[in-house]
Amino acid sequence: MLSKVTVFCFMASYLVAFCFELARFLRKKNGWLRPLIILFSLAGLVAQTAYLVYRSRETQLPPLLGSTHDWLVVFAWLLVAIYLFINLIDEELSIGLFLFPLVLALVVASYFVDHVTNPLVQPAIRSWAMLHATLLVLGGVGFVLSFVISAMYLIQHKRLKQKQNFSEGFHLPSLAKLARLNRWALMISAPLLTVGMGIGIALGVYVRKGAQAISFLDPVIIVYEIVWAAMLLSVIFILRTKQPNQKHIAQLTIWTGGLLLLTVIGIQILTNSRLLKMDSWHSRSDTPRMQIQQSTAERILS
C-alpha cells in the first residue's frame, strides 16, 4: 500500500487546503472552512509520512540521507507539521496563506530533482552526515518561519499605518508579538545552521582523504556558505543594536530568507535536475559522471 502513495497525493491535498485558506480569507462567514483545511492538511501529512516511510525502506537510508528529493520532502513535511501545531494553539491565525505556497514550492521542486542516493554517505560517517542534514533542515525551517513572520509583520505594519481592514478570515498577531517571534526564530535557526555548516565542512575534509574526494568549489556548498554568511550578519546586526527598528529587521529577514529559499529550491534543481545537471557532490549518483561520459565516448568511437 505504501508504494501506491505518490508525490501527487499529498501535493493535491495541500493545494486543496491552500484553496480553502484563500476562500477563508475572502469570505466573511467561514467557520465551516477551518475543519476542511485541517482535514486536507492532515490527510496530506499522513500520505506524505507514508511516502517517506516507503522511500526509507526502498533506499535503506533515513529520508534526510536518501536523496535530495527526500530531503526536500522532509523540509515540506516539517512546515506542514508546524502549521497544524500552530492551528491547535491559535485557530484564527492566518499563517496558512504564507506557509502553503512555500510547502507547494518545495513539493514541486522535489519532483524535478533526482531520486538517486549519494554514494559518498559512507557507513563510517553516516551518523555525522545525518546530524549535518538534520541541523541544516531544522535551521532552514526556522529561517523560513522567520521569513514568514517577517512578511506578516510588514503586512500588519502597513495595515495599521494605513488603517486598512481585511476580511474576518484574516487574522495576524500584534507587531510586538511578531517582532518577538521573529527574534526567537532567528536566534534558534542561526546556531543550528552554523553547527550544521561546521559539521559539513568537517565531513568534506574527511571525505577528501578517501577515494571519492569532494570539491569545496561545489556550487551548492558555495551558495549555502553565502546564505549562511548573510544570515549570520543579520543576527549580529540584531544583537548589536540596542533598540533595532523592527521594520528594518523584517525587511532584512525577507531578503536573507528569500535568498535561503532560492538556495534550497533553485540551486537544488540546477544541480539535481533530470534535465539540467551541474557538477555537484550533493547530486552524485551511484555512477560517477566522469565514468558515464567516458563510457559514452567509448560507444561513439566504437
Short mmCIF file of C-alpha atoms in Angstrom, two decimals:
data_model
loop_
_atom_site.label_atom_id
_atom_site.label_comp_id
_atom_site.label_asym_id
_atom_site.label_seq_id
_atom_site.Cartn_x
_atom_site.Cartn_y
_atom_site.Cartn_z
CA MET A 1 0.00 0.00 0.00
CA LEU A 2 2.85 2.40 0.76
CA SER A 3 4.22 2.06 -2.77
CA LYS A 4 0.95 3.41 -4.18
CA VAL A 5 1.38 6.77 -2.41
CA THR A 6 2.91 9.32 -4.78
CA VAL A 7 4.03 12.93 -4.54
CA PHE A 8 0.85 13.97 -6.32
CA CYS A 9 -1.28 12.53 -3.49
CA PHE A 10 -0.10 14.88 -0.75
CA MET A 11 0.58 17.77 -3.15
CA ALA A 12 -3.09 17.69 -4.20
CA SER A 13 -4.19 17.65 -0.55
CA TYR A 14 -2.06 20.70 0.26
CA LEU A 15 -3.29 22.50 -2.85
CA VAL A 16 -6.92 21.96 -1.80
CA ALA A 17 -6.11 23.13 1.75
CA PHE A 18 -4.48 26.26 0.35
CA CYS A 19 -7.54 26.97 -1.82
CA PHE A 20 -9.73 26.70 1.29
CA GLU A 21 -7.35 29.10 3.07
CA LEU A 22 -7.88 31.59 0.23
CA ALA A 23 -11.64 31.10 0.46
CA ARG A 24 -11.41 31.66 4.21
CA PHE A 25 -9.62 34.94 3.54
CA LEU A 26 -12.25 36.14 1.02
CA ARG A 27 -15.43 35.05 2.81
CA LYS A 28 -16.82 36.72 5.93
CA LYS A 29 -18.69 33.76 7.40
CA ASN A 30 -16.19 30.94 7.05
CA GLY A 31 -16.45 28.85 10.23
CA TRP A 32 -17.06 25.68 8.21
CA LEU A 33 -13.84 26.11 6.22
CA ARG A 34 -11.38 25.50 9.07
CA PRO A 35 -12.34 21.82 9.62
CA LEU A 36 -11.88 21.21 5.89
CA ILE A 37 -8.46 22.89 5.93
CA ILE A 38 -7.36 20.75 8.89
CA LEU A 39 -8.78 17.61 7.26
CA PHE A 40 -6.96 18.03 3.95
CA SER A 41 -3.76 19.19 5.67
CA LEU A 42 -3.79 16.17 7.96
CA ALA A 43 -4.60 13.83 5.06
CA GLY A 44 -1.67 15.26 3.11
CA LEU A 45 0.64 14.88 6.11
CA VAL A 46 -0.37 11.24 6.59
CA ALA A 47 0.16 10.49 2.90
CA GLN A 48 3.49 12.30 2.96
CA THR A 49 4.58 10.32 6.03
CA ALA A 50 3.66 7.05 4.29
CA TYR A 51 5.62 8.15 1.23
CA LEU A 52 8.72 8.93 3.31
CA VAL A 53 8.47 5.57 5.11
CA TYR A 54 8.33 3.77 1.76
CA ARG A 55 11.26 5.78 0.41
CA SER A 56 13.30 4.99 3.52
CA ARG A 57 12.62 1.27 3.11
CA GLU A 58 13.48 1.48 -0.57
CA THR A 59 16.81 3.28 -0.10
CA GLN A 60 17.68 1.65 3.26
CA LEU A 61 18.54 5.14 4.48
CA PRO A 62 16.82 7.79 6.60
CA PRO A 63 14.84 10.23 4.43
CA LEU A 64 17.29 13.07 5.11
CA LEU A 65 20.13 10.98 3.65
CA GLY A 66 18.20 9.13 0.95
CA SER A 67 18.43 11.77 -1.77
CA THR A 68 17.89 15.45 -2.45
CA HIS A 69 14.31 14.58 -3.37
CA ASP A 70 13.70 13.05 0.05
CA TRP A 71 15.40 15.97 1.82
CA LEU A 72 13.04 18.48 0.16
CA VAL A 73 10.02 16.33 1.01
CA VAL A 74 11.11 16.23 4.67
CA PHE A 75 11.52 20.02 4.61
CA ALA A 76 7.92 20.40 3.38
CA TRP A 77 6.70 17.80 5.91
CA LEU A 78 8.13 19.81 8.81
CA LEU A 79 6.43 23.01 7.62
CA VAL A 80 3.04 21.27 7.41
CA ALA A 81 3.52 19.71 10.86
CA ILE A 82 4.32 23.17 12.28
CA TYR A 83 1.26 24.60 10.54
CA LEU A 84 -1.03 22.01 12.15
CA PHE A 85 0.57 22.57 15.57
CA ILE A 86 0.07 26.35 15.31
CA ASN A 87 -3.56 25.78 14.31
CA LEU A 88 -4.12 23.84 17.53
CA ILE A 89 -2.78 26.79 19.54
CA ASP A 90 -4.39 29.62 17.56
CA GLU A 91 -7.17 28.60 15.21
CA GLU A 92 -7.67 32.17 13.93
CA LEU A 93 -4.09 32.84 12.81
CA SER A 94 -3.87 33.09 9.01
CA ILE A 95 -0.43 31.51 8.72
CA GLY A 96 -1.62 29.01 6.09
CA LEU A 97 -1.75 31.78 3.48
CA PHE A 98 2.01 32.18 3.91
CA LEU A 99 3.15 28.61 4.58
CA PHE A 100 1.23 26.62 1.97
CA PRO A 101 2.80 28.38 -1.06
CA LEU A 102 6.23 27.51 0.35
CA VAL A 103 5.18 23.91 1.02
CA LEU A 104 3.86 23.56 -2.52
CA ALA A 105 7.05 25.09 -3.94
CA LEU A 106 9.18 22.56 -2.05
CA VAL A 107 7.00 19.62 -3.12
CA VAL A 108 7.03 20.72 -6.77
CA ALA A 109 10.81 21.21 -6.60
CA SER A 110 11.23 17.68 -5.20
CA TYR A 111 9.54 16.31 -8.32
CA PHE A 112 12.21 17.76 -10.62
CA VAL A 113 15.29 16.51 -8.79
CA ASP A 114 16.91 13.08 -8.87
CA HIS A 115 15.78 10.29 -6.55
CA VAL A 116 19.17 8.52 -6.56
CA THR A 117 21.12 8.11 -3.33
CA ASN A 118 24.50 9.71 -2.73
CA PRO A 119 27.24 7.05 -2.58
CA LEU A 120 29.51 9.37 -0.56
CA VAL A 121 27.36 8.83 2.54
CA GLN A 122 29.62 6.09 3.82
CA PRO A 123 28.68 3.89 6.82
CA ALA A 124 31.62 5.30 8.79
CA ILE A 125 30.28 8.86 8.61
CA ARG A 126 26.55 8.14 8.32
CA SER A 127 25.76 9.32 11.86
CA TRP A 128 27.61 12.61 11.32
CA ALA A 129 26.03 13.04 7.90
CA MET A 130 22.61 12.52 9.50
CA LEU A 131 23.39 15.16 12.12
CA HIS A 132 24.62 17.52 9.39
CA ALA A 133 21.45 17.09 7.31
CA THR A 134 19.19 17.33 10.38
CA LEU A 135 20.72 20.56 11.62
CA LEU A 136 20.55 22.11 8.16
CA VAL A 137 16.90 21.22 7.65
CA LEU A 138 15.90 22.37 11.16
CA GLY A 139 17.85 25.60 10.78
CA GLY A 140 16.34 26.08 7.33
CA VAL A 141 12.83 25.57 8.68
CA GLY A 142 13.50 28.06 11.47
CA PHE A 143 14.73 30.63 8.99
CA VAL A 144 11.75 30.05 6.70
CA LEU A 145 9.47 30.64 9.69
CA SER A 146 11.37 33.87 10.35
CA PHE A 147 10.78 34.79 6.69
CA VAL A 148 7.03 34.13 7.08
CA ILE A 149 6.83 36.06 10.37
CA SER A 150 8.65 39.00 8.76
CA ALA A 151 6.18 39.01 5.86
CA MET A 152 3.31 39.00 8.37
CA TYR A 153 4.97 41.85 10.29
CA LEU A 154 5.31 44.05 7.19
CA ILE A 155 1.70 43.40 6.16
CA GLN A 156 0.43 44.12 9.67
CA HIS A 157 2.58 47.26 9.87
CA LYS A 158 1.19 48.59 6.59
CA ARG A 159 -2.32 47.55 7.61
CA LEU A 160 -2.16 49.52 10.86
CA LYS A 161 -0.40 52.51 9.35
CA GLN A 162 -2.95 52.91 6.57
CA LYS A 163 -5.83 51.76 8.80
CA GLN A 164 -6.80 49.02 6.39
CA ASN A 165 -9.42 46.42 7.29
CA PHE A 166 -9.12 42.93 5.89
CA SER A 167 -11.81 40.28 5.92
CA GLU A 168 -12.81 38.47 9.08
CA GLY A 169 -10.90 35.44 7.85
CA PHE A 170 -7.53 37.21 8.01
CA HIS A 171 -6.03 37.49 11.50
CA LEU A 172 -2.46 38.47 12.41
CA PRO A 173 -0.80 38.90 15.82
CA SER A 174 0.29 42.28 17.18
CA LEU A 175 3.50 43.88 15.92
CA ALA A 176 5.17 43.36 19.28
CA LYS A 177 4.39 39.65 19.29
CA LEU A 178 5.54 39.23 15.68
CA ALA A 179 8.80 41.05 16.43
CA ARG A 180 9.39 38.80 19.45
CA LEU A 181 8.66 35.62 17.46
CA ASN A 182 10.93 36.77 14.64
CA ARG A 183 13.78 37.35 17.07
CA TRP A 184 13.36 33.89 18.61
CA ALA A 185 13.21 32.22 15.19
CA LEU A 186 16.47 33.91 14.16
CA MET A 187 18.21 33.14 17.45
CA ILE A 188 17.32 29.44 17.18
CA SER A 189 17.94 28.92 13.47
CA ALA A 190 21.32 30.69 13.36
CA PRO A 191 23.16 28.28 15.72
CA LEU A 192 21.56 25.26 14.04
CA LEU A 193 22.71 26.36 10.58
CA THR A 194 26.15 27.31 11.91
CA VAL A 195 26.79 23.95 13.59
CA GLY A 196 25.35 22.14 10.56
CA MET A 197 27.70 24.03 8.24
CA GLY A 198 30.65 23.28 10.52
CA ILE A 199 29.91 19.55 10.53
CA GLY A 200 29.51 19.63 6.74
CA ILE A 201 32.94 21.23 6.33
CA ALA A 202 34.49 18.65 8.66
CA LEU A 203 32.86 15.83 6.70
CA GLY A 204 34.17 17.37 3.48
CA VAL A 205 37.71 17.38 4.82
CA TYR A 206 37.32 13.76 5.97
CA VAL A 207 35.95 12.55 2.63
CA ARG A 208 38.77 14.30 0.74
CA LYS A 209 41.14 11.76 2.29
CA GLY A 210 39.26 8.89 0.64
CA ALA A 211 38.93 7.69 -2.93
CA GLN A 212 35.90 9.89 -3.66
CA ALA A 213 37.09 13.37 -2.77
CA ILE A 214 34.80 16.36 -2.91
CA SER A 215 35.50 19.89 -4.02
CA PHE A 216 34.77 22.91 -1.89
CA LEU A 217 34.03 24.69 -5.16
CA ASP A 218 30.80 22.70 -5.27
CA PRO A 219 28.09 25.22 -6.31
CA VAL A 220 25.71 24.02 -3.60
CA ILE A 221 28.37 24.45 -0.91
CA ILE A 222 29.34 27.92 -2.16
CA VAL A 223 25.77 29.21 -2.26
CA TYR A 224 24.98 27.75 1.17
CA GLU A 225 28.04 29.49 2.59
CA ILE A 226 26.90 32.82 1.10
CA VAL A 227 23.42 32.37 2.57
CA TRP A 228 24.88 31.38 5.94
CA ALA A 229 27.13 34.48 5.96
CA ALA A 230 24.19 36.76 5.12
CA MET A 231 22.10 35.15 7.84
CA LEU A 232 24.89 35.45 10.40
CA LEU A 233 25.41 39.14 9.60
CA SER A 234 21.68 39.72 10.08
CA VAL A 235 21.74 38.06 13.51
CA ILE A 236 24.86 40.01 14.55
CA PHE A 237 23.19 43.25 13.47
CA ILE A 238 20.13 42.45 15.59
CA LEU A 239 22.22 41.57 18.66
CA ARG A 240 24.46 44.64 18.44
CA THR A 241 21.57 47.08 18.03
CA LYS A 242 20.11 48.09 21.40
CA GLN A 243 16.83 49.42 20.01
CA PRO A 244 16.57 47.98 16.49
CA ASN A 245 13.99 49.15 14.02
CA GLN A 246 11.72 46.12 13.78
CA LYS A 247 10.53 47.07 10.31
CA HIS A 248 14.11 47.16 9.04
CA ILE A 249 14.80 43.79 10.68
CA ALA A 250 11.73 42.32 8.98
CA GLN A 251 12.88 43.69 5.62
CA LEU A 252 16.39 42.32 6.17
CA THR A 253 14.96 38.92 7.08
CA ILE A 254 12.79 38.94 3.96
CA TRP A 255 15.88 39.40 1.80
CA THR A 256 18.01 36.76 3.54
CA GLY A 257 15.07 34.37 3.90
CA GLY A 258 14.27 34.78 0.22
CA LEU A 259 17.90 34.01 -0.59
CA LEU A 260 17.68 30.86 1.52
CA LEU A 261 14.52 29.73 -0.30
CA LEU A 262 16.16 30.37 -3.67
CA THR A 263 19.11 28.32 -2.48
CA VAL A 264 17.07 25.40 -1.19
CA ILE A 265 14.81 25.27 -4.24
CA GLY A 266 16.75 26.86 -7.12
CA ILE A 267 20.27 25.51 -6.67
CA GLN A 268 18.97 22.02 -5.87
CA ILE A 269 17.00 21.95 -9.12
CA LEU A 270 20.04 23.20 -11.09
CA THR A 271 22.41 20.64 -9.57
CA ASN A 272 19.99 17.69 -9.37
CA SER A 273 17.56 18.25 -12.24
CA ARG A 274 16.92 15.30 -14.51
CA LEU A 275 17.14 17.67 -17.49
CA LEU A 276 19.97 20.02 -16.45
CA LYS A 277 22.84 18.88 -14.24
CA MET A 278 25.73 20.83 -12.85
CA ASP A 279 28.68 19.09 -11.24
CA SER A 280 27.96 18.87 -7.53
CA TRP A 281 28.95 16.48 -4.77
CA HIS A 282 25.40 16.78 -3.43
CA SER A 283 23.97 15.47 -6.70
CA ARG A 284 26.19 12.47 -7.42
CA SER A 285 24.51 9.21 -8.26
CA ASP A 286 25.89 5.72 -7.83
CA THR A 287 27.78 6.04 -11.14
CA PRO A 288 30.30 8.90 -11.25
CA ARG A 289 29.53 11.39 -14.01
CA MET A 290 33.07 11.19 -15.45
CA GLN A 291 32.64 7.42 -15.82
CA ILE A 292 29.35 7.96 -17.66
CA GLN A 293 30.98 10.47 -20.00
CA GLN A 294 33.89 8.08 -20.71
CA SER A 295 31.58 5.14 -21.46
CA THR A 296 29.52 7.33 -23.79
CA ALA A 297 32.64 8.45 -25.64
CA GLU A 298 33.80 4.85 -25.99
CA ARG A 299 30.47 3.82 -27.53
CA ILE A 300 30.69 6.69 -30.02
CA LEU A 301 34.27 5.84 -31.02
CA SER A 302 33.45 2.16 -31.41
#
